[in-house]
mmCIF file of C-alpha atoms in Angstrom:
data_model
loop_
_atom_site.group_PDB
_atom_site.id
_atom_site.type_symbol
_atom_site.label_atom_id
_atom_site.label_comp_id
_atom_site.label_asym_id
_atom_site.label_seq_id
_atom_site.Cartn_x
_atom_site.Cartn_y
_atom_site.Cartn_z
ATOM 1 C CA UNK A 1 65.126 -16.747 -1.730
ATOM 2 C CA UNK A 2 64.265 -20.177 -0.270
ATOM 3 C CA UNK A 3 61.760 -22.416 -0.927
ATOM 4 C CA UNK A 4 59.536 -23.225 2.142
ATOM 5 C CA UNK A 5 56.635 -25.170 3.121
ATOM 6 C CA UNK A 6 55.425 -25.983 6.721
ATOM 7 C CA UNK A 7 54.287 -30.004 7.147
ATOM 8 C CA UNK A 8 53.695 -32.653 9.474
ATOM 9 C CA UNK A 9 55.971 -35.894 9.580
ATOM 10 C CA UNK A 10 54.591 -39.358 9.346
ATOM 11 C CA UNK A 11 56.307 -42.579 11.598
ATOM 12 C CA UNK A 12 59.298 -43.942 9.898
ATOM 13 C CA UNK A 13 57.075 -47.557 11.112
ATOM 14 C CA UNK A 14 54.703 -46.806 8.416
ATOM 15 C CA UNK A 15 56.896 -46.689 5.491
ATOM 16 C CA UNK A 16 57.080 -49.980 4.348
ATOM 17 C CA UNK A 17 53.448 -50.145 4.340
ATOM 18 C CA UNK A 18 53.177 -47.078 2.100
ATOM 19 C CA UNK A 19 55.660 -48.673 0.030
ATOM 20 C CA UNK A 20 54.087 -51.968 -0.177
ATOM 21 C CA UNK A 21 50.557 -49.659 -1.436
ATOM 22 C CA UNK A 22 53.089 -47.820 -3.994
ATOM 23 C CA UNK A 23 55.000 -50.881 -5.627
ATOM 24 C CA UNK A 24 51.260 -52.575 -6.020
ATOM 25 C CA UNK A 25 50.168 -49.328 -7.839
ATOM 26 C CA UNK A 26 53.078 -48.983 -10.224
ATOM 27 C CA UNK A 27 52.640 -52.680 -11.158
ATOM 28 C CA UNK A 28 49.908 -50.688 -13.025
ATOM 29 C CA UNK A 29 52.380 -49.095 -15.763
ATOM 30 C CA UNK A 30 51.218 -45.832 -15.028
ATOM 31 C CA UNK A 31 53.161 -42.947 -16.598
ATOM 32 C CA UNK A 32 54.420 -40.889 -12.922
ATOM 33 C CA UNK A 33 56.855 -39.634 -10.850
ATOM 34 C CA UNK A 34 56.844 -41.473 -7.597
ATOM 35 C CA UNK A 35 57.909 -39.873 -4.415
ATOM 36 C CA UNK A 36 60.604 -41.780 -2.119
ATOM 37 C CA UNK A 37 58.619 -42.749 0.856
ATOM 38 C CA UNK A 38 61.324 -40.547 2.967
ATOM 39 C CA UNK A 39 60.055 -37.419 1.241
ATOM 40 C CA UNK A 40 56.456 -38.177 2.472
ATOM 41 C CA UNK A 41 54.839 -35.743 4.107
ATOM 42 C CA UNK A 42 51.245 -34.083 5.647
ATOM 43 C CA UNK A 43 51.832 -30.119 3.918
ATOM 44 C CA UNK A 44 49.878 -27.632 5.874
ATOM 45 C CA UNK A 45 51.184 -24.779 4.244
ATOM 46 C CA UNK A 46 53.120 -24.199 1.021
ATOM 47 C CA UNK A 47 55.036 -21.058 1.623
ATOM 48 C CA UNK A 48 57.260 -21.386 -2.051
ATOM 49 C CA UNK A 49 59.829 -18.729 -2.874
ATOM 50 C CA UNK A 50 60.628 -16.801 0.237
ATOM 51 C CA UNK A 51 62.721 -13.875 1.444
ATOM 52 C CA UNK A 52 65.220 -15.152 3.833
ATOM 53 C CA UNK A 53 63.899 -12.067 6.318
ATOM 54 C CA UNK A 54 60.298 -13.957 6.728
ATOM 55 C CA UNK A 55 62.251 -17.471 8.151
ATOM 56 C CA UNK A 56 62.329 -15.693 11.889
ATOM 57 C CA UNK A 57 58.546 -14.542 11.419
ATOM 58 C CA UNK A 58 57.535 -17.848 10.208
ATOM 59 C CA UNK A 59 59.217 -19.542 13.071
ATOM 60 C CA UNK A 60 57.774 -17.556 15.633
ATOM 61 C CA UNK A 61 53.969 -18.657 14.456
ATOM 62 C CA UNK A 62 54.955 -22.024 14.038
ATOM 63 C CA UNK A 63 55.737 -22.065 17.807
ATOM 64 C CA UNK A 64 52.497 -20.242 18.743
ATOM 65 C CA UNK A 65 51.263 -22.862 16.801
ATOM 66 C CA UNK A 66 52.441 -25.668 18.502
ATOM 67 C CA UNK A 67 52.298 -24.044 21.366
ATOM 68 C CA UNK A 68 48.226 -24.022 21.340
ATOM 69 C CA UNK A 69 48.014 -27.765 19.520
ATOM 70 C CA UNK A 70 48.546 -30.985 21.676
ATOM 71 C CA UNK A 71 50.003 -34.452 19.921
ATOM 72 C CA UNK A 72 47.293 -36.338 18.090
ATOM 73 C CA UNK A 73 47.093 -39.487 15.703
ATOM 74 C CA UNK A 74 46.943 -39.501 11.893
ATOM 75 C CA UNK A 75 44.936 -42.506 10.127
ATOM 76 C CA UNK A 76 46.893 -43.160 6.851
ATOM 77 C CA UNK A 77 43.961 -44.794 4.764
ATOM 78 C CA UNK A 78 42.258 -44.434 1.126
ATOM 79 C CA UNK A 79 43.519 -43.291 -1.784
ATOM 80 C CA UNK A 80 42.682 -41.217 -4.885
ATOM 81 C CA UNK A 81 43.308 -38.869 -7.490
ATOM 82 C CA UNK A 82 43.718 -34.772 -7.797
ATOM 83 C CA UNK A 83 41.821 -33.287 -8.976
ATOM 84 C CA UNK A 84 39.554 -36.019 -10.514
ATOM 85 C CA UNK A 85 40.018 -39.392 -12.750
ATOM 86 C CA UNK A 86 38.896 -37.660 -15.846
ATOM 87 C CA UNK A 87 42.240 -35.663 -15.612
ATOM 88 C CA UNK A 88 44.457 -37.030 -12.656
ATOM 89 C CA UNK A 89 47.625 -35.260 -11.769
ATOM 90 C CA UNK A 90 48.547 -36.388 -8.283
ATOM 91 C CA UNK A 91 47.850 -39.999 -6.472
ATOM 92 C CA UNK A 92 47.710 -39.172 -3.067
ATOM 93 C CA UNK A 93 47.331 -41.305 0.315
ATOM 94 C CA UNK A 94 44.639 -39.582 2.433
ATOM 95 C CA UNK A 95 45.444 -38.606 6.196
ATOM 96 C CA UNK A 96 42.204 -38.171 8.281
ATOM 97 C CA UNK A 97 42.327 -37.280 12.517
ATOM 98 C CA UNK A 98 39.594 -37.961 14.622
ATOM 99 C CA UNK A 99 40.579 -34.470 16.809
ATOM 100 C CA UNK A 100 40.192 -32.039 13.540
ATOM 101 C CA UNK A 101 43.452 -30.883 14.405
ATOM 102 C CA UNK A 102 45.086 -31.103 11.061
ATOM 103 C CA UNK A 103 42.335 -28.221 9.461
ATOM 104 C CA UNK A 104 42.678 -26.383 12.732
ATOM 105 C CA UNK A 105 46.627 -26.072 12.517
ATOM 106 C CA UNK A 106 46.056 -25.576 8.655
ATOM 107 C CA UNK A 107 43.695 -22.791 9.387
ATOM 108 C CA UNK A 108 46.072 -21.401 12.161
ATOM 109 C CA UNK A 109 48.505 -21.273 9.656
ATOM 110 C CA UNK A 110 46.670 -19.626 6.695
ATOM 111 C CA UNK A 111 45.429 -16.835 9.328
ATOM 112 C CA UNK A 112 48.842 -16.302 10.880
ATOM 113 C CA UNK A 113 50.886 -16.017 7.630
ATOM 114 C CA UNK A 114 48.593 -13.746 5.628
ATOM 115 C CA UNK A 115 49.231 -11.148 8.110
ATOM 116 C CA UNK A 116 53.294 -11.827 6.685
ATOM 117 C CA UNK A 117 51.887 -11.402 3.079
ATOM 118 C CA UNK A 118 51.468 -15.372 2.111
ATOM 119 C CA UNK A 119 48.261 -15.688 0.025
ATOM 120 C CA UNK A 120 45.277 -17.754 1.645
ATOM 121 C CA UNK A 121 45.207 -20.972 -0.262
ATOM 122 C CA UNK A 122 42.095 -20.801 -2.384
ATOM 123 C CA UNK A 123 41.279 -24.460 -2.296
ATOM 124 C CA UNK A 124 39.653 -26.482 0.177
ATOM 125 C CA UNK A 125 42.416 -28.057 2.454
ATOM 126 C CA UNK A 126 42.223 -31.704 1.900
ATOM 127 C CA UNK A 127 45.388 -33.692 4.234
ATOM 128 C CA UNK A 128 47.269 -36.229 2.313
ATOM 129 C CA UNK A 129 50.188 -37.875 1.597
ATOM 130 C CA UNK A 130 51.163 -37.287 -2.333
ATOM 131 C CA UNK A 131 52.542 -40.913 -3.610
ATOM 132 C CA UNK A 132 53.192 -39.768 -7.011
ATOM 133 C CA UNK A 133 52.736 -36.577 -9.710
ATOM 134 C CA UNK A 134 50.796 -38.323 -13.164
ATOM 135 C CA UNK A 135 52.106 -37.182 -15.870
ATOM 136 C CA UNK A 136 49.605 -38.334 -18.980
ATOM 137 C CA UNK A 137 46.550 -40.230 -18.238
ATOM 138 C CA UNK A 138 47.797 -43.779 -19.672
ATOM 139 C CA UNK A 139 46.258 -46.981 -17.649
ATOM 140 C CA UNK A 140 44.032 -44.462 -15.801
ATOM 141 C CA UNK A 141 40.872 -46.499 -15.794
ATOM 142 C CA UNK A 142 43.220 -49.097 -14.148
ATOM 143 C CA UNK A 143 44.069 -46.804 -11.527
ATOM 144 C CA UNK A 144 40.508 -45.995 -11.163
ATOM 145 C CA UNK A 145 39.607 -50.174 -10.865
ATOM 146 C CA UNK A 146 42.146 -50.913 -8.124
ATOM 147 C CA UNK A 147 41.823 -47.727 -6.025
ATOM 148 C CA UNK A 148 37.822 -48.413 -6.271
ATOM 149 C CA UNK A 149 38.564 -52.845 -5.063
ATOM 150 C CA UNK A 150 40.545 -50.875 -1.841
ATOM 151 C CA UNK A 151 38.098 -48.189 -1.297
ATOM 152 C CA UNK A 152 37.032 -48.705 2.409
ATOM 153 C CA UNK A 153 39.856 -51.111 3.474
ATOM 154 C CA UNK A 154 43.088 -49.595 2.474
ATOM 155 C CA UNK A 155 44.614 -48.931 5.958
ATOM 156 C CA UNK A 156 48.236 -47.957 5.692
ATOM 157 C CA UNK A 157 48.495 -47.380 10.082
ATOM 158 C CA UNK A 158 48.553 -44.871 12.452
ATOM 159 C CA UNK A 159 50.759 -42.089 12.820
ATOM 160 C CA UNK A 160 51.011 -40.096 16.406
ATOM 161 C CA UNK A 161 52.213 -36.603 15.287
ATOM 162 C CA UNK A 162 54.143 -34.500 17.933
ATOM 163 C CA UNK A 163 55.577 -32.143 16.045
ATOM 164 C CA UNK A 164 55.664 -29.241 13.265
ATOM 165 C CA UNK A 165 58.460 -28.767 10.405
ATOM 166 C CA UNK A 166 59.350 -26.059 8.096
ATOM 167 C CA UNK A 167 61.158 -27.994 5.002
ATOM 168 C CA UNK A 168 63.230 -25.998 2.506
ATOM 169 C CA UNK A 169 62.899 -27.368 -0.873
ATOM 170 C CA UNK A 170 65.553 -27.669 -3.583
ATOM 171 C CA UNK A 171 64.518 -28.555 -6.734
ATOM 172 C CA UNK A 172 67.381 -30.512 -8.775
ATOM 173 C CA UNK A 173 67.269 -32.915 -12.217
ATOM 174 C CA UNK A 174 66.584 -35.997 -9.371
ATOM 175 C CA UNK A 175 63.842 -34.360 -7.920
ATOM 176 C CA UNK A 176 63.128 -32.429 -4.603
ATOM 177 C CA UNK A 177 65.854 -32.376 -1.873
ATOM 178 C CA UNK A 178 64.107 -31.366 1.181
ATOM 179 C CA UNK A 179 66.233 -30.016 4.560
ATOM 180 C CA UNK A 180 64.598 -29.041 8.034
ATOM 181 C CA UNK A 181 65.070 -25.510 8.638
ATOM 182 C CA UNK A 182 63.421 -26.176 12.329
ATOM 183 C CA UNK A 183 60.788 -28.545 14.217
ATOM 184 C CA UNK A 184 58.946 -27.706 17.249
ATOM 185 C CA UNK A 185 57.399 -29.933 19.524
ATOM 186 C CA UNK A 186 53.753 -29.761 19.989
ATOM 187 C CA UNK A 187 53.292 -28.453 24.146
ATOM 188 C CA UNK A 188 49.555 -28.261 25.039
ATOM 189 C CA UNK A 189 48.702 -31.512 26.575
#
């Protein structure tokens, strides 16, 4: 079994300002596990624990995929909490496109892949970048103060994405080690 996911990559140029955002939010003490800015990434489609037979199958729509989607630009900007401040488990960075493209190819996705047997996510699809996993809610209401002060101006960049990924994840004591299994170039432009 492997653990998949399908994603979109961000530009390596926008890195340091993610990292800039992070370091000013753990100046906050909160009690997290912070994501290494190389791990970042847009998840369409969380696949988990999958037969090695599907990989091929999987593939295949994430060409038809691409094949239908042209490049577009990402808009890394605001920031909040999963799934609300009164019990916040994940920071995230949001990722908004002017196109709709990243709901379409999420929706592409989720259609294609139930017909493999992958469940239909039951939550509304909401594109982000996840900066850290909270793990008790100490120095929330600071949280909650400084991501309200940036609400409306926090503007990490622009990211053009031309491509589609399908990560496997290993899980180890350091955290997630993620390897591409294959990228395809978006064609329809």
């Amino acid at each position: 079994m492997l653990r998949l996911f399908i994603a979109l990559e961000m530009d390596t140029l926008l890195h340091a300002g993610i990292e800039a955002l992070a370091n000013d939010i753990k100046r906050l003490g909160l009690h997290a596990s912070w994501v290494p800015v190389h791990n970042m990434h847009l998840t369409l489609k969380f696949l988990g624990d999958t037969d090695e037979k599907f990989v091929e199958p999987v593939k295949r729509i994430i060409d038809e995929c691409a094949h239908v989607t042209a490049p577009f630009e990402i808009s890394l900007q605001d920031a909040g909490v999963f799934p609300d401040f009164r019990r916040p488990r994940v920071l995230w960075l949001g990722c908004s496109d002017s196109s709709g493209s990243t709901s379409k190819l999420h929706g592409f996705l989720e259609s294609k892949l139930s017909h493999l047997g992958f469940p239909l996510e039951n939550r509304h699809f909401s594109p982000h970048l996840t900066l850290a996993r909270i793990k008790s809610p100490k120095n929330k209401e600071d949280l909650r103060r400084f991501l309200a002060e940036k609400q409306g101006d926090l503007l990490i960049g622009k990211s053009r994405i031309e491509g589609i990924t399908l990560f496997k994840s290993d899980l180890s004591q350091a955290g997630a080690i993620y390897a591409t299994l294959y990228n395809v170039r978006m064609k329809n432009e």
